[in-house]
Coordinates of C-alpha atoms and ligand atoms in Angstrom, one line a residue:
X1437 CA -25.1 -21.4 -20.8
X1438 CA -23.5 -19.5 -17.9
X1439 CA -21.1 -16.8 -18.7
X1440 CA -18.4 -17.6 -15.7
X1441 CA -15.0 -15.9 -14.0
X1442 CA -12.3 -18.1 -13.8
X1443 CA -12.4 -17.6 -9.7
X1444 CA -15.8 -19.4 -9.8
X1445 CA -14.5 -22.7 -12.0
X1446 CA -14.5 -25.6 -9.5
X1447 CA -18.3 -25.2 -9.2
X1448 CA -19.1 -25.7 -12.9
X1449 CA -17.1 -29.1 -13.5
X1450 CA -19.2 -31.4 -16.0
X1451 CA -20.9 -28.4 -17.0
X1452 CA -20.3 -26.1 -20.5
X1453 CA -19.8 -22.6 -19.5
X1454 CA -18.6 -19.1 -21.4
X1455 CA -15.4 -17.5 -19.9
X1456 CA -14.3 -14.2 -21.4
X1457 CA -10.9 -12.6 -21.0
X1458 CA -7.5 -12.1 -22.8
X1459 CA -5.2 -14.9 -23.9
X1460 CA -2.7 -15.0 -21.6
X1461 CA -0.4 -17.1 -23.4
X1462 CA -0.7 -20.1 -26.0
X1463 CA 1.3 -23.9 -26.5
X1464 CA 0.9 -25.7 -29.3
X1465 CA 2.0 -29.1 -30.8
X1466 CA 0.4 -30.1 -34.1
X1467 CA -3.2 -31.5 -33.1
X1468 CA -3.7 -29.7 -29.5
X1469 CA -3.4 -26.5 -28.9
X1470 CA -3.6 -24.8 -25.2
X1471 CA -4.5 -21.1 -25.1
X1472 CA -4.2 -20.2 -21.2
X1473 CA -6.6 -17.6 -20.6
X1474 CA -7.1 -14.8 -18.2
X1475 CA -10.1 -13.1 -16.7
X1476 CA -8.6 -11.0 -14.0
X1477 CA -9.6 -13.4 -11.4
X1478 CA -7.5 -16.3 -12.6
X1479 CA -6.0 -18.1 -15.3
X1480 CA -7.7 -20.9 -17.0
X1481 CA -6.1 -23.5 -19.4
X1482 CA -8.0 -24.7 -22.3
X1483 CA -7.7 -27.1 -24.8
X1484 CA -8.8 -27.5 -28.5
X1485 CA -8.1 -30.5 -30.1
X1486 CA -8.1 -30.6 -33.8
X1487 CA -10.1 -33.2 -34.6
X1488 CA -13.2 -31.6 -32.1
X1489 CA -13.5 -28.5 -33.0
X1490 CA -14.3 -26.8 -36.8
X1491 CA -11.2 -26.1 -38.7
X1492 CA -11.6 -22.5 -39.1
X1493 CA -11.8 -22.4 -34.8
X1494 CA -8.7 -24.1 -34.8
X1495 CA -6.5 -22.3 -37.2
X1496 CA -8.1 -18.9 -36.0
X1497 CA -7.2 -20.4 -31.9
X1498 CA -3.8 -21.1 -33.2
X1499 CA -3.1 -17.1 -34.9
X1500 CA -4.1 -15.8 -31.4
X1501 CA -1.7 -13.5 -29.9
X1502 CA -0.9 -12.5 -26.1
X1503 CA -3.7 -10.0 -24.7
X1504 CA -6.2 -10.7 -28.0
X1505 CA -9.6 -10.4 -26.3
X1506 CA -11.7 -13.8 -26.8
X1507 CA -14.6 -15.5 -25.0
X1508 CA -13.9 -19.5 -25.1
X1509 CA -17.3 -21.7 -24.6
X1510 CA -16.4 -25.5 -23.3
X1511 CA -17.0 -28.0 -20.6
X1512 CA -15.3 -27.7 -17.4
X1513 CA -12.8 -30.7 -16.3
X1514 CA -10.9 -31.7 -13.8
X1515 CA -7.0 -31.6 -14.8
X1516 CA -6.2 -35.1 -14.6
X1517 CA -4.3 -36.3 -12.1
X1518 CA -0.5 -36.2 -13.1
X1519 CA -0.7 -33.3 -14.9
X1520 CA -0.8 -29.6 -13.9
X1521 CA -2.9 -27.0 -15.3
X1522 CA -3.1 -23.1 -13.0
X1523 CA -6.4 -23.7 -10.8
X1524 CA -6.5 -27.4 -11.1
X1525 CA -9.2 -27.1 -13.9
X1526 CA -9.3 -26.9 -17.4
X1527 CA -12.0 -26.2 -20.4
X1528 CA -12.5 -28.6 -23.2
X1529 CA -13.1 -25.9 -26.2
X1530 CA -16.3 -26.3 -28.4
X1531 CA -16.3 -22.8 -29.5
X1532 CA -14.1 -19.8 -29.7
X1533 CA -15.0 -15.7 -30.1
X1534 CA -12.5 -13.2 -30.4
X1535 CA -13.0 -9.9 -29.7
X1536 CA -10.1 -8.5 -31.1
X1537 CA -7.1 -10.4 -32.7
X1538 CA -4.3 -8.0 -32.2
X1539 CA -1.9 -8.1 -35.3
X1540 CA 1.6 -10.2 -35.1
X1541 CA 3.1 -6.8 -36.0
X1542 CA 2.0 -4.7 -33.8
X1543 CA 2.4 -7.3 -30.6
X1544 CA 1.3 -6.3 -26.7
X1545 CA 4.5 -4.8 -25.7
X1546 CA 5.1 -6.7 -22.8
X1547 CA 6.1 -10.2 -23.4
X1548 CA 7.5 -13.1 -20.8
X1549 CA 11.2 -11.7 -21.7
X1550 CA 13.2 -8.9 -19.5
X1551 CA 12.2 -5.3 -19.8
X1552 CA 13.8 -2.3 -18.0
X1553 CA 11.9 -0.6 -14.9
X1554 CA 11.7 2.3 -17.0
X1555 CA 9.7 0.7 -19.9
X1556 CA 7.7 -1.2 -17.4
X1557 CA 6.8 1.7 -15.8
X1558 CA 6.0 3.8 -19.2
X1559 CA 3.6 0.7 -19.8
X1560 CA 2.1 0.8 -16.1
X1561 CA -1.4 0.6 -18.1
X1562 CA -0.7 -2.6 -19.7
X1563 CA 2.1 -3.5 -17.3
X1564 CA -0.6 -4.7 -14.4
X1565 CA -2.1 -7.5 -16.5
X1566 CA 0.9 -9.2 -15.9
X1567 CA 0.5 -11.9 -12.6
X1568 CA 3.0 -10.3 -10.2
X1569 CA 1.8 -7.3 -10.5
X1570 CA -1.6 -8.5 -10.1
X1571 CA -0.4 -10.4 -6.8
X1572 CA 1.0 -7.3 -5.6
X1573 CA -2.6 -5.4 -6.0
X1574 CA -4.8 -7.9 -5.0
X1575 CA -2.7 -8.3 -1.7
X1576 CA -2.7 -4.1 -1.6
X1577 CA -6.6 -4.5 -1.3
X1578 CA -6.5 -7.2 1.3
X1579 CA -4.4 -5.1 3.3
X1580 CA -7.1 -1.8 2.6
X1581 CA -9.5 -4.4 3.4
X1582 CA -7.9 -5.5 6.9
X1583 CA -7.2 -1.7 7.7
X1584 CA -10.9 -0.6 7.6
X1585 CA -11.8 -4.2 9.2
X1586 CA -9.5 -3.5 11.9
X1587 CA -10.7 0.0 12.9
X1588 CA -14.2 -1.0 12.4
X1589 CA -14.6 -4.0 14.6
X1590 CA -13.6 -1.6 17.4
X1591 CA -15.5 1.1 17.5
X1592 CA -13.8 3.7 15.4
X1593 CA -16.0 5.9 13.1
X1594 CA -14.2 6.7 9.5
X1595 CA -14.4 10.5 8.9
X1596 CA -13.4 11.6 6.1
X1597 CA -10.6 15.1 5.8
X1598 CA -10.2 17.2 3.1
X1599 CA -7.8 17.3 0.5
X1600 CA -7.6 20.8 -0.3
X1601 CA -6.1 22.6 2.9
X1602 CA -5.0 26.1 3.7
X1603 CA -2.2 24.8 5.3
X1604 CA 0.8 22.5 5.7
X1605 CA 0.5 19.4 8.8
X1606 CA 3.6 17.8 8.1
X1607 CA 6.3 20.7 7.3
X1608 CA 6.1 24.0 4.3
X1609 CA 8.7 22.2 2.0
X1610 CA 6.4 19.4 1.2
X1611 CA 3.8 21.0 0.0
X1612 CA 1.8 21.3 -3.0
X1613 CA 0.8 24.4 -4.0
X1614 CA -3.1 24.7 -6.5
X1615 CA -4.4 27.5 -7.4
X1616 CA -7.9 27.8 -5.4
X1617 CA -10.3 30.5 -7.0
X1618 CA -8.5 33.6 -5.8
X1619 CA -6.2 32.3 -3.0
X1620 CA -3.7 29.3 -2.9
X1621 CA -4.5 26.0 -1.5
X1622 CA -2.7 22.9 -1.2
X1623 CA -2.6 19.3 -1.4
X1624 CA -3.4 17.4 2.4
X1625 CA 0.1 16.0 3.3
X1626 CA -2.1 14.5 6.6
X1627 CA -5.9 14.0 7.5
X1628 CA -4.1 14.2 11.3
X1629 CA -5.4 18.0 12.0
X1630 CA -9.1 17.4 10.8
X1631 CA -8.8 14.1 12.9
X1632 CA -8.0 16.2 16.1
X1633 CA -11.4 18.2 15.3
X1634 CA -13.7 14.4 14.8
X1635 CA -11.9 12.7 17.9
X1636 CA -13.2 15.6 19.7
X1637 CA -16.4 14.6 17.8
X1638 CA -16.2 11.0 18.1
X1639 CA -14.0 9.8 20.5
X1640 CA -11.8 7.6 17.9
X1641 CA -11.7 8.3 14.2
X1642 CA -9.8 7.2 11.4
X1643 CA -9.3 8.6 8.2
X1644 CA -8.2 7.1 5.1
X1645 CA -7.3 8.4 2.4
X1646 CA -4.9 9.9 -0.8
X1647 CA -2.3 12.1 0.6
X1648 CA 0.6 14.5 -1.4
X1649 CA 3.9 15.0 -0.6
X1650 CA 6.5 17.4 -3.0
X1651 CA 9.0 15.3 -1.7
X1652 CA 12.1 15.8 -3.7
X1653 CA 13.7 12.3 -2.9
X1654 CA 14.1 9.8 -5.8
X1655 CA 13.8 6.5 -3.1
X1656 CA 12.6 3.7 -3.2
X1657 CA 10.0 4.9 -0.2
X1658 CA 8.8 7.9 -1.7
X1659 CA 5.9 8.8 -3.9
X1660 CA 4.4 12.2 -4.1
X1661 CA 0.9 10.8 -3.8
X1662 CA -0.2 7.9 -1.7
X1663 CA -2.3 6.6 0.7
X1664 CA -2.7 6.7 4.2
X1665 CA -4.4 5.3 7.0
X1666 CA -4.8 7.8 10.3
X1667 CA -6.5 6.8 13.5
X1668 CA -6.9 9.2 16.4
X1669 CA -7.9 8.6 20.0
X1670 CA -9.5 10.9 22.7
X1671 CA -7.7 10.7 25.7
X1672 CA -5.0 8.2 24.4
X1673 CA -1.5 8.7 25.2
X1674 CA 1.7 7.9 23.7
X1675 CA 1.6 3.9 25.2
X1676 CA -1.9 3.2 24.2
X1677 CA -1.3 4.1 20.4
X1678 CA 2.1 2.3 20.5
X1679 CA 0.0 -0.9 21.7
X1680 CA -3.0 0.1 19.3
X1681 CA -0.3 0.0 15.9
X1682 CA 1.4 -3.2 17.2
X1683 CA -2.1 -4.9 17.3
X1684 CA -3.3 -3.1 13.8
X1685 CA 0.1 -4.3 12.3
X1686 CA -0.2 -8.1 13.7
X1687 CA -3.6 -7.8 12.2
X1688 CA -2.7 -6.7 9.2
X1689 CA -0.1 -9.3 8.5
X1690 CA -2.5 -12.0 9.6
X1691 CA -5.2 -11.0 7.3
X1692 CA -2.8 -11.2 4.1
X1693 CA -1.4 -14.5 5.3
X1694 CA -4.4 -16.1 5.6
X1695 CA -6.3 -14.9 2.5
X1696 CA -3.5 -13.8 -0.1
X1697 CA -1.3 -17.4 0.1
X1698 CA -1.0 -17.4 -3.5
X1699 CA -0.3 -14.1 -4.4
X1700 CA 2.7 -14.2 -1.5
X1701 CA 3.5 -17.1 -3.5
X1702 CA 3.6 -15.9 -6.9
X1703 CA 6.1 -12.7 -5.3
X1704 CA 8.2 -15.6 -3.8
X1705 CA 7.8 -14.0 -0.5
X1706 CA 9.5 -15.6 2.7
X1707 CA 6.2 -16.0 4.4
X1708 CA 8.3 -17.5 7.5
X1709 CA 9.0 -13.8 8.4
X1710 CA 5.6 -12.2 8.4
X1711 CA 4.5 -15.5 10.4
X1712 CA 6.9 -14.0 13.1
X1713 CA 4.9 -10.9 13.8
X1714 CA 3.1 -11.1 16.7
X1715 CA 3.2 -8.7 19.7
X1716 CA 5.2 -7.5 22.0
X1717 CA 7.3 -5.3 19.3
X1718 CA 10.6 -4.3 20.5
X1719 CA 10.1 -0.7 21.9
X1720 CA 13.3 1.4 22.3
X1721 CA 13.8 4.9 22.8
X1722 CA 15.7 7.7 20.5
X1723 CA 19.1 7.8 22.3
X1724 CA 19.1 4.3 22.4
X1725 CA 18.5 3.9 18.6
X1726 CA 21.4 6.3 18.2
X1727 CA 23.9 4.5 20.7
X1728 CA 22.9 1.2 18.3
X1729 CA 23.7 3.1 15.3
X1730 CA 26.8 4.2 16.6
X1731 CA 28.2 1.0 17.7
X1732 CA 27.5 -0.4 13.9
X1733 CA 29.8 2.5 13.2
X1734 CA 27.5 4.8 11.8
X1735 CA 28.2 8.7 12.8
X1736 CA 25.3 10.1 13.2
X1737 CA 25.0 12.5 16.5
X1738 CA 22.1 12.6 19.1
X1739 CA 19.6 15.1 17.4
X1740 CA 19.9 13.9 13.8
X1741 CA 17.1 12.8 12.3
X1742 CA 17.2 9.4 10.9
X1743 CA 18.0 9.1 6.8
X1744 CA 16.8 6.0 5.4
X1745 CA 20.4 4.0 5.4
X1746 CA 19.7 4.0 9.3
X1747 CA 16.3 3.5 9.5
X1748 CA 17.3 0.7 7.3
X1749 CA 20.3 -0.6 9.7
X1750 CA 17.9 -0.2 12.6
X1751 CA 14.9 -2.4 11.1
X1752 CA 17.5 -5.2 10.2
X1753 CA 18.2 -5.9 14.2
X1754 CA 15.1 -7.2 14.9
X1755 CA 12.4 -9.8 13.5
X1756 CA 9.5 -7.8 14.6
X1757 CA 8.8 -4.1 13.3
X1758 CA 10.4 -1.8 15.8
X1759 CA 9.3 1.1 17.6
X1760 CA 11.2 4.0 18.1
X1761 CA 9.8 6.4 20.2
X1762 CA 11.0 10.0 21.9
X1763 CA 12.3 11.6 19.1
X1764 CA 14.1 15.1 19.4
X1765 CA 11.4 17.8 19.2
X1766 CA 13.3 19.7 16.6
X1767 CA 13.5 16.4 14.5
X1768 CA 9.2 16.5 14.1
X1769 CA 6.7 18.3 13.6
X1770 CA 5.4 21.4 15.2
X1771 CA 2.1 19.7 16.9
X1772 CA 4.4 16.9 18.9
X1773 CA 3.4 16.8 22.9
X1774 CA 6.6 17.2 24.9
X1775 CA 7.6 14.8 27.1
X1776 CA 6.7 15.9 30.7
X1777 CA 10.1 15.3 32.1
X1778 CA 12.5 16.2 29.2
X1779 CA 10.9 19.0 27.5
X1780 CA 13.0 19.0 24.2
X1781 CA 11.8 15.2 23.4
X1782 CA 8.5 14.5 21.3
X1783 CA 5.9 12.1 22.8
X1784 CA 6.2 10.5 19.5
X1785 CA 6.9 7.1 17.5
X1786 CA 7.9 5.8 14.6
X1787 CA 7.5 2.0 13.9
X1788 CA 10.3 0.7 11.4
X1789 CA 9.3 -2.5 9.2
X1790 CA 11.7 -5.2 9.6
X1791 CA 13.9 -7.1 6.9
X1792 CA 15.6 -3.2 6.4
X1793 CA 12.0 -1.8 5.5
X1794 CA 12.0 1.4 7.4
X1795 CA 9.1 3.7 9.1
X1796 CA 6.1 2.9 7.9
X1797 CA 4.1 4.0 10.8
X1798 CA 4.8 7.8 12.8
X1799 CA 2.7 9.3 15.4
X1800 CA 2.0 10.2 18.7
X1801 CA 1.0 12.3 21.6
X1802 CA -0.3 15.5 20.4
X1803 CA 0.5 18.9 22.3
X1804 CA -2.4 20.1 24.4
X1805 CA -1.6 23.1 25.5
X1806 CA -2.9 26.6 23.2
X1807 CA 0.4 28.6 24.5
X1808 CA 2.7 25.9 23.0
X1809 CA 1.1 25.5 20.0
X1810 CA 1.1 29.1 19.5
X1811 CA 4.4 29.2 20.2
X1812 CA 5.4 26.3 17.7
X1813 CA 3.3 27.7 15.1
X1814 CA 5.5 31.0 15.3
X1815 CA 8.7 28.8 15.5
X1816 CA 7.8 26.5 12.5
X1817 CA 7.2 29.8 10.4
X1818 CA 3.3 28.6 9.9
X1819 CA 0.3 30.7 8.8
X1820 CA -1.1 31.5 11.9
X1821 CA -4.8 32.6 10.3
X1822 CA -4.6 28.7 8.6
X1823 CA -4.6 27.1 12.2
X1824 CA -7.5 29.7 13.8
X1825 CA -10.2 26.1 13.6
X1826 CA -7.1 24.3 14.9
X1827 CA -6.1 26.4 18.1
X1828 CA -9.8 26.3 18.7
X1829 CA -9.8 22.7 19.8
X1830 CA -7.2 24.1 22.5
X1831 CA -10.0 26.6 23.6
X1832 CA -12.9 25.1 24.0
X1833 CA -12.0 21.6 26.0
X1834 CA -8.5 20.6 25.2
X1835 CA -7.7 17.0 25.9
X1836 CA -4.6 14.7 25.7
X1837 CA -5.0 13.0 22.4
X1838 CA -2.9 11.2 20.4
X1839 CA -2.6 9.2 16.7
X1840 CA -1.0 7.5 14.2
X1841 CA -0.3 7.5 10.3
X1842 CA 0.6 4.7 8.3
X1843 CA 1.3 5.1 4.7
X1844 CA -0.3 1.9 2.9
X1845 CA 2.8 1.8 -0.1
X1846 CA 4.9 1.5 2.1
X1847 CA 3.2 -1.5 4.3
X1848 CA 2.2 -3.1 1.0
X1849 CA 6.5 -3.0 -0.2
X1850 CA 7.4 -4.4 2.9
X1851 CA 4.7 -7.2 3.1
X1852 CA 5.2 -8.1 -0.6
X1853 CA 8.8 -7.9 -0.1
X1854 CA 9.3 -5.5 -2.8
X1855 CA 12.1 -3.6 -3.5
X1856 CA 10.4 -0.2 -4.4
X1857 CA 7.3 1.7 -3.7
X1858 CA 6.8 2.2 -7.0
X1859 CA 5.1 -1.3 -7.5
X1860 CA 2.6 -1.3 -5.0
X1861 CA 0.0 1.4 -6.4
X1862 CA -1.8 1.1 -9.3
X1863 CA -0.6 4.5 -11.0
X1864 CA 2.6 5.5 -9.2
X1865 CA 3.2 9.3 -8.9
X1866 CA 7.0 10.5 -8.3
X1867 CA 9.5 13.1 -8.6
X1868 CA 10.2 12.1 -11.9
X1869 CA 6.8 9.8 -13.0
X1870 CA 3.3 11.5 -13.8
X1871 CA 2.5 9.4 -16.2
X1872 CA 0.4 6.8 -17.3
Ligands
4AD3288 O1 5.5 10.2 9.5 P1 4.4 11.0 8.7 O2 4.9 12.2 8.0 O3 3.3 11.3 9.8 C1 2.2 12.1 9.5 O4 1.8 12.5 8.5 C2 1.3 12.2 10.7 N1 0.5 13.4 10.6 C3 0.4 10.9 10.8 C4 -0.4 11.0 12.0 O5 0.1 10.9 13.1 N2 -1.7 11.0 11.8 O6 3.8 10.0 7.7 C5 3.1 8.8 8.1 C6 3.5 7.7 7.2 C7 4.9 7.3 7.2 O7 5.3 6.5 8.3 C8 5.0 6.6 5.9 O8 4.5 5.3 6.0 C9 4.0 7.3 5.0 O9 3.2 8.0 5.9 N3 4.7 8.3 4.2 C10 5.0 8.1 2.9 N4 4.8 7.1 2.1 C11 5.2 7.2 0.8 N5 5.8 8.2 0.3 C12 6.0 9.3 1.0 N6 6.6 10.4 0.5 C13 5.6 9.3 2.4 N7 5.7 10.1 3.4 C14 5.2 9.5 4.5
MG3289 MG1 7.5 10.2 9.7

């Protein structure tokens, strides 16, 4: 008899099959009882009557408790029509093992009632069983899955970067310091400066991978450890990797719409607003972002950065994800390319998810030149002996270049909806949160 996953059901109907899991939850009414179960691809509603099955299998089905382990044994039937079961299937019990009954006393601490963030979060291990947070990671891994597609199909070759680095890419204060043998190392904060090197290499390259960040802000965009995605370009300029993340994005968001339905279902999402994104993205520049911040009545002055209340404000104007591009130089990092005509902007962008997301994309041009980098280096207070092997692509055949980052926690909130990063990674690391 077939040992089956829940996923695989509709092709077994007629047929007596094995499905093993954890109760998910359990009805009951006398003669009938229906333990739902779940297999991590799906739940699955079963039934034992009382007059089918041997006593003992039904008073031991009717003592099962949420998240006992059990493999159930049954045919497979169609729900009948008028009545609704998850999957549109059901299994008639014949036999029932549990694996382990866990005691009345000592219940799974997560039950179908309220629970603070906090204790949810304390219980992360146990806490994504439940089916939104499921939904949340399977549509995390569709969107990992459209990512690599995306770069993939056209002709980009994944090369892999280092975590451990001698230096900082993305500014000192961020950085996480480990002791390496007998000198200091620290966590990547960006594959971007190993992806100059491989686009040298290979013409375009992406990397993909964890990233750190001793970010000292308690938001709900910030985690200390995530994931990103970094594609870099030879020859590219500051256009074609705005066009190449508005076609990545629109990719993205088809990918998830047409093969994570459900789970956008089970979050409740407003899938009417990722159905709008589709190129052309509104482009606008810095000053102009600032001009629209200031008519909302926001006083911020041209050569702020943005804080996340106005990346915020700026994100809700528009129905597509927005890109902001020429940034003050001072605002980013030291590797920018200046603009040609106005030397103290970046050649930079960042794209801002709608519905008040924020950035979830930055990049840009990077500087050619070895005399400005030097310079910047020296300016930025940076090791120069760390960024010998990085000058060095300035020596020997410099070329414009240019990239992107996008962090996946952040793409994953804003296509889920979610209010905070902290949902959208398996094991969520944080000012404050190192544990499970
Ligand atoms: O804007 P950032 O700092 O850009 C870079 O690191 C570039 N070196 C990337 C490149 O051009 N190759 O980070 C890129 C993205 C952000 O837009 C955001 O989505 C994400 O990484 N990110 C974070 N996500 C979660 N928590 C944090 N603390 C993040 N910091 C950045
Ligand atoms: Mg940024």
């Amino acid at each position: 008899m077939p040992c089956i996953y829940v996923s695989e059901i509709s092709q077994y109907e007629g047929q007596e099959v094995t499905v093993r899991g954890w109760l998910y939850n359990i009805r009951s009414s006398g003669k009938i009882i229906f333990p739902i179960v779940r297999d991590g691809t799906g739940l699955l509603q079963t039934i034992l009557l009382k007059n089918a099955v041997p006593a003992d299998v039904f008073e031991s089905a009717k003592a099962l408790t949420q998240e006992s382990s059990l493999e159930v044994t049954g045919l497979v039937r169609k729900v009948p029509e008028g009545k609704t079961a998850p999957g549109g299937f059901e299994l008639d019990v014949r036999s029932l093992k549990i694996g382990q009954l866990i005691p009345a006393g000592n219940p799974f601490p997560i039950t179908p009632k309220e629970h603070g963030v906090e204790f949810l979060m304390d219980q992360r291990h146990l806490w994504i069983r439940s089916s939104r947070q499921h939904a949340i990671l399977k549509i995390r891994h569709e969107i990992i899955r459209a990512v690599r597609a995306f770069f993939d199909d056209r002709g980009f070759t994944l090369v892999d970067t280092p975590i451990f680095t001698p230096a900082a890419c993305e500014g000192a204060t961020t950085l996480f310091e480990v002791g390496y043998f007998d000198e200091k190392a620290y966590l990547t904060q960006s594959g971007q400066l190993y992806n100059e090197a491989t686009a040298a290499a290979f013409g375009k390259v992406y990397c993909f991978g964890p990233t750190f960040r001793a970010e000292k802000s308690k938001t709900r965009r910030h985690l200390t450890e995530f994931w990103m995605v970094e594609p870099e370009v030879a020859y590219a300029t500051l256009d074609d990797i705005m066009c190449l993340a508005e076609e990545f994005i629109t990719y993205v968001v088809k990918k998830v719409l047409e093969s994570r339905r459900s789970e956008l279902q089970t979050l409740e999402r407003d899938v009417s607003k990722l159905e709008k994104i589709e190129p052309p993205f509104p482009r606008i520049s810095y000053d102009e972002a600032i001009q629209l911040l200031q008519s909302k009545g926001v006083s911020i002055e041209g050569g702020d950065d943005f804080g996340g209340t106005d990346e915020t404000l700026l994100s809700q104007e528009y129905d597509r994800p927005l890109m902001v591009h020429h940034y003050p130089a001072q605002v980013k990092a030291f590797y920018m390319e200046p603009d040609p005509v106005r030397q103290d902007l970046a050649l930079c962008v960042d794209v801002l998810a709608p519905e008040g997301y924020g950035e979830i994309i930055g990049g840009g041009q990077r500087a050619a030149s070895l005399d400005l980098l030097k310079r910047r280096i020296e300016e930025h207070h940076l090791p120069p002996a760390a960024f010998d092997w990085y000058l060095d692509l300035r020596k020997y055949g410099t070329f414009p270049h240019a990239g992107f980052g996008m962090g996946i926690e952040r793409a994953v909130a804003w296509i889920c909806g979610l209010e905070h990063v902290r949902e959208t990674i398996p094991f969520p690391r944080m000012l404050y949160r190192l544990r499970p």
